[in-house]
mmCIF file of N, CA and C in Angstrom:
data_model
loop_
_atom_site.group_PDB
_atom_site.id
_atom_site.type_symbol
_atom_site.label_atom_id
_atom_site.label_comp_id
_atom_site.label_asym_id
_atom_site.label_seq_id
_atom_site.Cartn_x
_atom_site.Cartn_y
_atom_site.Cartn_z
ATOM 1 N N MET Z 1 87.233 104.048 87.653
ATOM 2 C CA MET Z 1 87.154 105.264 86.887
ATOM 3 C C MET Z 1 85.883 105.226 86.039
ATOM 4 N N PRO Z 2 85.303 106.356 85.793
ATOM 5 C CA PRO Z 2 84.032 106.348 85.065
ATOM 6 C C PRO Z 2 84.147 105.934 83.607
ATOM 7 N N ASP Z 3 85.328 106.060 83.008
ATOM 8 C CA ASP Z 3 85.422 105.793 81.574
ATOM 9 C C ASP Z 3 86.309 104.610 81.211
ATOM 10 N N HIS Z 4 86.786 103.854 82.195
ATOM 11 C CA HIS Z 4 87.561 102.658 81.883
ATOM 12 C C HIS Z 4 87.625 101.716 83.082
ATOM 13 N N ILE Z 5 88.145 100.529 82.826
ATOM 14 C CA ILE Z 5 88.224 99.504 83.862
ATOM 15 C C ILE Z 5 89.615 98.889 83.837
ATOM 16 N N HIS Z 6 90.107 98.546 85.006
ATOM 17 C CA HIS Z 6 91.370 97.823 85.133
ATOM 18 C C HIS Z 6 91.050 96.434 85.663
ATOM 19 N N LEU Z 7 91.570 95.418 85.003
ATOM 20 C CA LEU Z 7 91.410 94.040 85.463
ATOM 21 C C LEU Z 7 92.786 93.397 85.555
ATOM 22 N N PHE Z 8 93.033 92.706 86.639
ATOM 23 C CA PHE Z 8 94.238 91.900 86.789
ATOM 24 C C PHE Z 8 93.793 90.458 86.619
ATOM 25 N N VAL Z 9 94.311 89.779 85.618
ATOM 26 C CA VAL Z 9 93.885 88.405 85.339
ATOM 27 C C VAL Z 9 95.107 87.507 85.227
ATOM 28 N N LYS Z 10 94.874 86.240 85.485
ATOM 29 C CA LYS Z 10 95.935 85.235 85.415
ATOM 30 C C LYS Z 10 95.353 83.971 84.808
ATOM 31 N N LYS Z 11 96.092 83.369 83.887
ATOM 32 C CA LYS Z 11 95.637 82.103 83.312
ATOM 33 C C LYS Z 11 95.573 81.055 84.404
ATOM 34 N N ARG Z 12 94.541 80.238 84.329
ATOM 35 C CA ARG Z 12 94.383 79.166 85.293
ATOM 36 C C ARG Z 12 94.422 77.849 84.536
ATOM 37 N N GLY Z 13 95.373 77.022 84.874
ATOM 38 C CA GLY Z 13 95.479 75.726 84.215
ATOM 39 C C GLY Z 13 96.083 75.860 82.825
ATOM 40 N N ALA Z 14 95.995 74.786 82.083
ATOM 41 C CA ALA Z 14 96.557 74.728 80.742
ATOM 42 C C ALA Z 14 95.483 75.119 79.738
ATOM 43 N N THR Z 15 95.352 76.396 79.482
ATOM 44 C CA THR Z 15 94.358 76.864 78.519
ATOM 45 C C THR Z 15 95.068 77.438 77.305
ATOM 46 N N SER Z 16 94.485 77.255 76.154
ATOM 47 C CA SER Z 16 95.069 77.798 74.931
ATOM 48 C C SER Z 16 94.381 79.098 74.523
ATOM 49 N N GLU Z 17 93.401 79.547 75.317
ATOM 50 C CA GLU Z 17 92.677 80.763 74.977
ATOM 51 C C GLU Z 17 93.601 81.975 75.072
ATOM 52 N N SER Z 18 93.573 82.786 74.053
ATOM 53 C CA SER Z 18 94.399 83.993 74.049
ATOM 54 C C SER Z 18 93.780 85.053 74.950
ATOM 55 N N LEU Z 19 94.584 86.007 75.368
ATOM 56 C CA LEU Z 19 94.070 87.110 76.167
ATOM 57 C C LEU Z 19 93.050 87.908 75.364
ATOM 58 N N GLN Z 20 93.317 88.107 74.092
ATOM 59 C CA GLN Z 20 92.386 88.841 73.235
ATOM 60 C C GLN Z 20 91.022 88.156 73.199
ATOM 61 N N SER Z 21 91.007 86.848 73.066
ATOM 62 C CA SER Z 21 89.753 86.097 73.046
ATOM 63 C C SER Z 21 89.043 86.205 74.389
ATOM 64 N N TRP Z 22 89.788 86.105 75.481
ATOM 65 C CA TRP Z 22 89.201 86.202 76.819
ATOM 66 C C TRP Z 22 88.579 87.577 77.037
ATOM 67 N N VAL Z 23 89.283 88.636 76.643
ATOM 68 C CA VAL Z 23 88.769 90.000 76.807
ATOM 69 C C VAL Z 23 87.489 90.170 75.979
ATOM 70 N N TYR Z 24 87.505 89.704 74.754
ATOM 71 C CA TYR Z 24 86.310 89.794 73.901
ATOM 72 C C TYR Z 24 85.124 89.101 74.566
ATOM 73 N N ARG Z 25 85.350 87.891 75.088
ATOM 74 C CA ARG Z 25 84.283 87.133 75.743
ATOM 75 C C ARG Z 25 83.810 87.843 77.013
ATOM 76 N N TRP Z 26 84.740 88.395 77.796
ATOM 77 C CA TRP Z 26 84.378 89.112 79.024
ATOM 78 C C TRP Z 26 83.502 90.321 78.702
ATOM 79 N N LYS Z 27 83.903 91.101 77.705
ATOM 80 C CA LYS Z 27 83.120 92.274 77.302
ATOM 81 C C LYS Z 27 81.717 91.861 76.846
ATOM 82 N N ALA Z 28 81.634 90.799 76.072
ATOM 83 C CA ALA Z 28 80.335 90.337 75.566
ATOM 84 C C ALA Z 28 79.435 89.890 76.718
ATOM 85 N N ASN Z 29 79.977 89.123 77.644
ATOM 86 C CA ASN Z 29 79.185 88.651 78.783
ATOM 87 C C ASN Z 29 78.735 89.806 79.667
ATOM 88 N N PHE Z 30 79.627 90.742 79.949
ATOM 89 C CA PHE Z 30 79.268 91.898 80.768
ATOM 90 C C PHE Z 30 78.175 92.711 80.087
ATOM 91 N N SER Z 31 78.305 92.918 78.794
ATOM 92 C CA SER Z 31 77.323 93.694 78.037
ATOM 93 C C SER Z 31 75.947 93.038 78.056
ATOM 94 N N ARG Z 32 75.918 91.703 77.982
ATOM 95 C CA ARG Z 32 74.642 90.984 78.044
ATOM 96 C C ARG Z 32 73.975 91.168 79.407
ATOM 97 N N ILE Z 33 74.761 91.144 80.462
ATOM 98 C CA ILE Z 33 74.215 91.290 81.820
ATOM 99 C C ILE Z 33 73.747 92.720 82.064
ATOM 100 N N GLN Z 34 74.505 93.699 81.588
ATOM 101 C CA GLN Z 34 74.197 95.114 81.814
ATOM 102 C C GLN Z 34 73.466 95.685 80.603
ATOM 103 N N LYS Z 35 72.298 95.201 80.324
ATOM 104 C CA LYS Z 35 71.547 95.574 79.127
ATOM 105 C C LYS Z 35 71.139 97.038 79.095
ATOM 106 N N ASP Z 36 71.027 97.672 80.265
ATOM 107 C CA ASP Z 36 70.523 99.046 80.314
ATOM 108 C C ASP Z 36 71.597 100.106 80.078
ATOM 109 N N LEU Z 37 72.852 99.720 79.923
ATOM 110 C CA LEU Z 37 73.917 100.695 79.685
ATOM 111 C C LEU Z 37 73.874 101.184 78.243
ATOM 112 N N PRO Z 38 74.189 102.463 78.015
ATOM 113 C CA PRO Z 38 74.197 102.975 76.638
ATOM 114 C C PRO Z 38 75.287 102.299 75.806
ATOM 115 N N LYS Z 39 75.026 102.148 74.543
ATOM 116 C CA LYS Z 39 75.973 101.515 73.615
ATOM 117 C C LYS Z 39 76.734 102.593 72.853
ATOM 118 N N PRO Z 40 77.927 102.391 72.397
ATOM 119 C CA PRO Z 40 78.773 101.251 72.733
ATOM 120 C C PRO Z 40 79.379 101.414 74.121
ATOM 121 N N ILE Z 41 79.602 100.301 74.788
ATOM 122 C CA ILE Z 41 80.207 100.325 76.119
ATOM 123 C C ILE Z 41 81.733 100.308 75.999
ATOM 124 N N TRP Z 42 82.240 99.506 75.079
ATOM 125 C CA TRP Z 42 83.671 99.201 75.051
ATOM 126 C C TRP Z 42 84.381 99.768 73.834
ATOM 127 N N GLN Z 43 85.665 100.070 74.026
ATOM 128 C CA GLN Z 43 86.537 100.332 72.886
ATOM 129 C C GLN Z 43 86.778 98.994 72.187
ATOM 130 N N LYS Z 44 87.203 99.054 70.938
ATOM 131 C CA LYS Z 44 87.387 97.820 70.176
ATOM 132 C C LYS Z 44 88.583 97.004 70.643
ATOM 133 N N ASP Z 45 89.625 97.666 71.133
ATOM 134 C CA ASP Z 45 90.802 96.917 71.568
ATOM 135 C C ASP Z 45 91.042 97.148 73.054
ATOM 136 N N PHE Z 46 92.210 96.724 73.518
ATOM 137 C CA PHE Z 46 92.555 96.867 74.926
ATOM 138 C C PHE Z 46 94.066 96.999 75.040
ATOM 139 N N TRP Z 47 94.518 97.361 76.213
ATOM 140 C CA TRP Z 47 95.948 97.507 76.479
ATOM 141 C C TRP Z 47 96.303 96.560 77.601
ATOM 142 N N ASP Z 48 97.385 95.809 77.436
ATOM 143 C CA ASP Z 48 97.761 94.861 78.474
ATOM 144 C C ASP Z 48 99.237 94.989 78.829
ATOM 145 N N THR Z 49 99.557 94.548 80.022
ATOM 146 C CA THR Z 49 100.925 94.520 80.521
ATOM 147 C C THR Z 49 101.138 93.194 81.220
ATOM 148 N N LYS Z 50 102.221 92.533 80.910
ATOM 149 C CA LYS Z 50 102.553 91.290 81.602
ATOM 150 C C LYS Z 50 103.329 91.658 82.863
ATOM 151 N N ILE Z 51 102.874 91.151 83.991
ATOM 152 C CA ILE Z 51 103.499 91.435 85.278
ATOM 153 C C ILE Z 51 104.306 90.214 85.679
ATOM 154 N N GLY Z 52 105.606 90.417 85.890
ATOM 155 C CA GLY Z 52 106.493 89.280 86.115
ATOM 156 C C GLY Z 52 107.009 89.098 87.521
ATOM 157 N N SER Z 53 106.618 89.964 88.458
ATOM 158 C CA SER Z 53 107.110 89.812 89.827
ATOM 159 C C SER Z 53 106.099 90.396 90.810
ATOM 160 N N GLN Z 54 106.246 90.025 92.061
ATOM 161 C CA GLN Z 54 105.364 90.567 93.094
ATOM 162 C C GLN Z 54 105.559 92.076 93.237
ATOM 163 N N ASP Z 55 106.794 92.562 93.060
ATOM 164 C CA ASP Z 55 107.049 94.010 93.140
ATOM 165 C C ASP Z 55 106.328 94.748 92.012
ATOM 166 N N ALA Z 56 106.373 94.193 90.800
ATOM 167 C CA ALA Z 56 105.686 94.818 89.667
ATOM 168 C C ALA Z 56 104.176 94.794 89.889
ATOM 169 N N TYR Z 57 103.667 93.690 90.429
ATOM 170 C CA TYR Z 57 102.248 93.580 90.740
ATOM 171 C C TYR Z 57 101.843 94.654 91.749
ATOM 172 N N ALA Z 58 102.628 94.800 92.804
ATOM 173 C CA ALA Z 58 102.325 95.798 93.841
ATOM 174 C C ALA Z 58 102.338 97.205 93.259
ATOM 175 N N ALA Z 59 103.304 97.491 92.388
ATOM 176 C CA ALA Z 59 103.391 98.818 91.772
ATOM 177 C C ALA Z 59 102.161 99.101 90.905
ATOM 178 N N LYS Z 60 101.746 98.131 90.086
ATOM 179 C CA LYS Z 60 100.558 98.311 89.235
ATOM 180 C C LYS Z 60 99.293 98.421 90.077
ATOM 181 N N TRP Z 61 99.202 97.605 91.128
ATOM 182 C CA TRP Z 61 98.029 97.651 92.002
ATOM 183 C C TRP Z 61 97.925 99.030 92.647
ATOM 184 N N ASN Z 62 99.033 99.563 93.138
ATOM 185 C CA ASN Z 62 99.022 100.898 93.754
ATOM 186 C C ASN Z 62 98.667 101.976 92.736
ATOM 187 N N TYR Z 63 99.172 101.857 91.524
ATOM 188 C CA TYR Z 63 98.834 102.813 90.470
ATOM 189 C C TYR Z 63 97.320 102.832 90.227
ATOM 190 N N VAL Z 64 96.724 101.649 90.097
ATOM 191 C CA VAL Z 64 95.291 101.550 89.837
ATOM 192 C C VAL Z 64 94.497 102.090 91.029
ATOM 193 N N ARG Z 65 94.886 101.719 92.234
ATOM 194 C CA ARG Z 65 94.173 102.197 93.437
ATOM 195 C C ARG Z 65 94.238 103.715 93.571
ATOM 196 N N ASN Z 66 95.321 104.322 93.109
ATOM 197 C CA ASN Z 66 95.482 105.771 93.243
ATOM 198 C C ASN Z 66 94.866 106.561 92.091
ATOM 199 N N ASN Z 67 94.398 105.907 91.057
ATOM 200 C CA ASN Z 67 93.777 106.601 89.923
ATOM 201 C C ASN Z 67 92.664 107.563 90.341
ATOM 202 N N PRO Z 68 91.691 107.143 91.149
ATOM 203 C CA PRO Z 68 90.609 108.062 91.520
ATOM 204 C C PRO Z 68 91.095 109.269 92.327
ATOM 205 N N VAL Z 69 92.159 109.082 93.092
ATOM 206 C CA VAL Z 69 92.733 110.201 93.854
ATOM 207 C C VAL Z 69 93.413 111.176 92.895
ATOM 208 N N ARG Z 70 94.216 110.648 91.975
ATOM 209 C CA ARG Z 70 94.919 111.499 91.003
ATOM 210 C C ARG Z 70 93.948 112.326 90.165
ATOM 211 N N HIS Z 71 92.793 111.758 89.868
ATOM 212 C CA HIS Z 71 91.810 112.450 89.033
ATOM 213 C C HIS Z 71 90.817 113.288 89.839
ATOM 214 N N GLY Z 72 90.990 113.325 91.162
ATOM 215 C CA GLY Z 72 90.171 114.190 91.997
ATOM 216 C C GLY Z 72 88.781 113.683 92.331
ATOM 217 N N TYR Z 73 88.519 112.394 92.130
ATOM 218 C CA TYR Z 73 87.197 111.851 92.451
ATOM 219 C C TYR Z 73 87.017 111.614 93.949
ATOM 220 N N VAL Z 74 88.105 111.269 94.625
ATOM 221 C CA VAL Z 74 88.093 111.048 96.070
ATOM 222 C C VAL Z 74 89.383 111.605 96.654
ATOM 223 N N MET Z 75 89.395 111.758 97.973
ATOM 224 C CA MET Z 75 90.596 112.251 98.653
ATOM 225 C C MET Z 75 91.532 111.116 99.052
ATOM 226 N N HIS Z 76 90.975 109.913 99.267
ATOM 227 C CA HIS Z 76 91.762 108.758 99.696
ATOM 228 C C HIS Z 76 91.280 107.515 98.952
ATOM 229 N N THR Z 77 92.201 106.608 98.669
ATOM 230 C CA THR Z 77 91.860 105.420 97.869
ATOM 231 C C THR Z 77 90.720 104.602 98.458
ATOM 232 N N ASP Z 78 90.633 104.526 99.780
ATOM 233 C CA ASP Z 78 89.578 103.720 100.406
ATOM 234 C C ASP Z 78 88.182 104.308 100.220
ATOM 235 N N GLN Z 79 88.082 105.536 99.756
ATOM 236 C CA GLN Z 79 86.785 106.165 99.521
ATOM 237 C C GLN Z 79 86.182 105.765 98.173
ATOM 238 N N TRP Z 80 86.973 105.180 97.295
ATOM 239 C CA TRP Z 80 86.491 104.788 95.967
ATOM 240 C C TRP Z 80 85.730 103.477 96.083
ATOM 241 N N PHE Z 81 84.433 103.530 95.813
ATOM 242 C CA PHE Z 81 83.554 102.382 95.984
ATOM 243 C C PHE Z 81 83.847 101.267 94.981
ATOM 244 N N TYR Z 82 84.251 101.620 93.780
ATOM 245 C CA TYR Z 82 84.388 100.648 92.683
ATOM 246 C C TYR Z 82 85.785 100.058 92.648
ATOM 247 N N GLN Z 83 86.144 99.313 93.666
ATOM 248 C CA GLN Z 83 87.458 98.695 93.731
ATOM 249 C C GLN Z 83 87.370 97.398 94.508
ATOM 250 N N GLY Z 84 88.405 96.599 94.390
ATOM 251 C CA GLY Z 84 88.469 95.397 95.200
ATOM 252 C C GLY Z 84 88.995 94.209 94.433
ATOM 253 N N GLU Z 85 89.036 93.104 95.113
ATOM 254 C CA GLU Z 85 89.528 91.858 94.547
ATOM 255 C C GLU Z 85 88.412 90.816 94.606
ATOM 256 N N ILE Z 86 88.324 90.020 93.579
ATOM 257 C CA ILE Z 86 87.441 88.866 93.615
ATOM 258 C C ILE Z 86 88.247 87.669 94.117
ATOM 259 N N TYR Z 87 89.382 87.441 93.464
ATOM 260 C CA TYR Z 87 90.329 86.420 93.888
ATOM 261 C C TYR Z 87 91.712 87.060 93.895
ATOM 262 N N PRO Z 88 92.390 87.087 95.038
ATOM 263 C CA PRO Z 88 93.746 87.643 95.060
ATOM 264 C C PRO Z 88 94.681 86.820 94.163
ATOM 265 N N LEU Z 89 95.483 87.500 93.384
ATOM 266 C CA LEU Z 89 96.459 86.822 92.518
ATOM 267 C C LEU Z 89 97.764 86.689 93.282
ATOM 268 N N SER Z 90 98.450 85.592 93.067
ATOM 269 C CA SER Z 90 99.746 85.391 93.706
ATOM 270 C C SER Z 90 100.674 84.710 92.723
ATOM 271 N N GLN Z 91 101.935 84.750 93.021
ATOM 272 C CA GLN Z 91 102.962 84.113 92.211
ATOM 273 C C GLN Z 91 102.890 84.542 90.759
ATOM 274 N N CYS Z 92 103.125 85.806 90.531
ATOM 275 C CA CYS Z 92 103.055 86.375 89.176
ATOM 276 C C CYS Z 92 103.940 85.675 88.206
#
């Protein structure tokens, strides 16, 4: 979507880093890389949902994939260029 981003993340290993700290660091790193984007890029906070099952994961994934269709940017989810997985998440 042009005005927001959806990320599915999962803790890896025994880390004590909070989600809030991780999001802050992710935003800072992205902003450093994308220097030419107008400021401010990000809202100050974020919204999160804990996904506890494969069914819940599938439902959220489908919701996110269908966002561009619901908003009229494309006719079919596969037409949206800004989507995909870097690492598939499993065992929610």
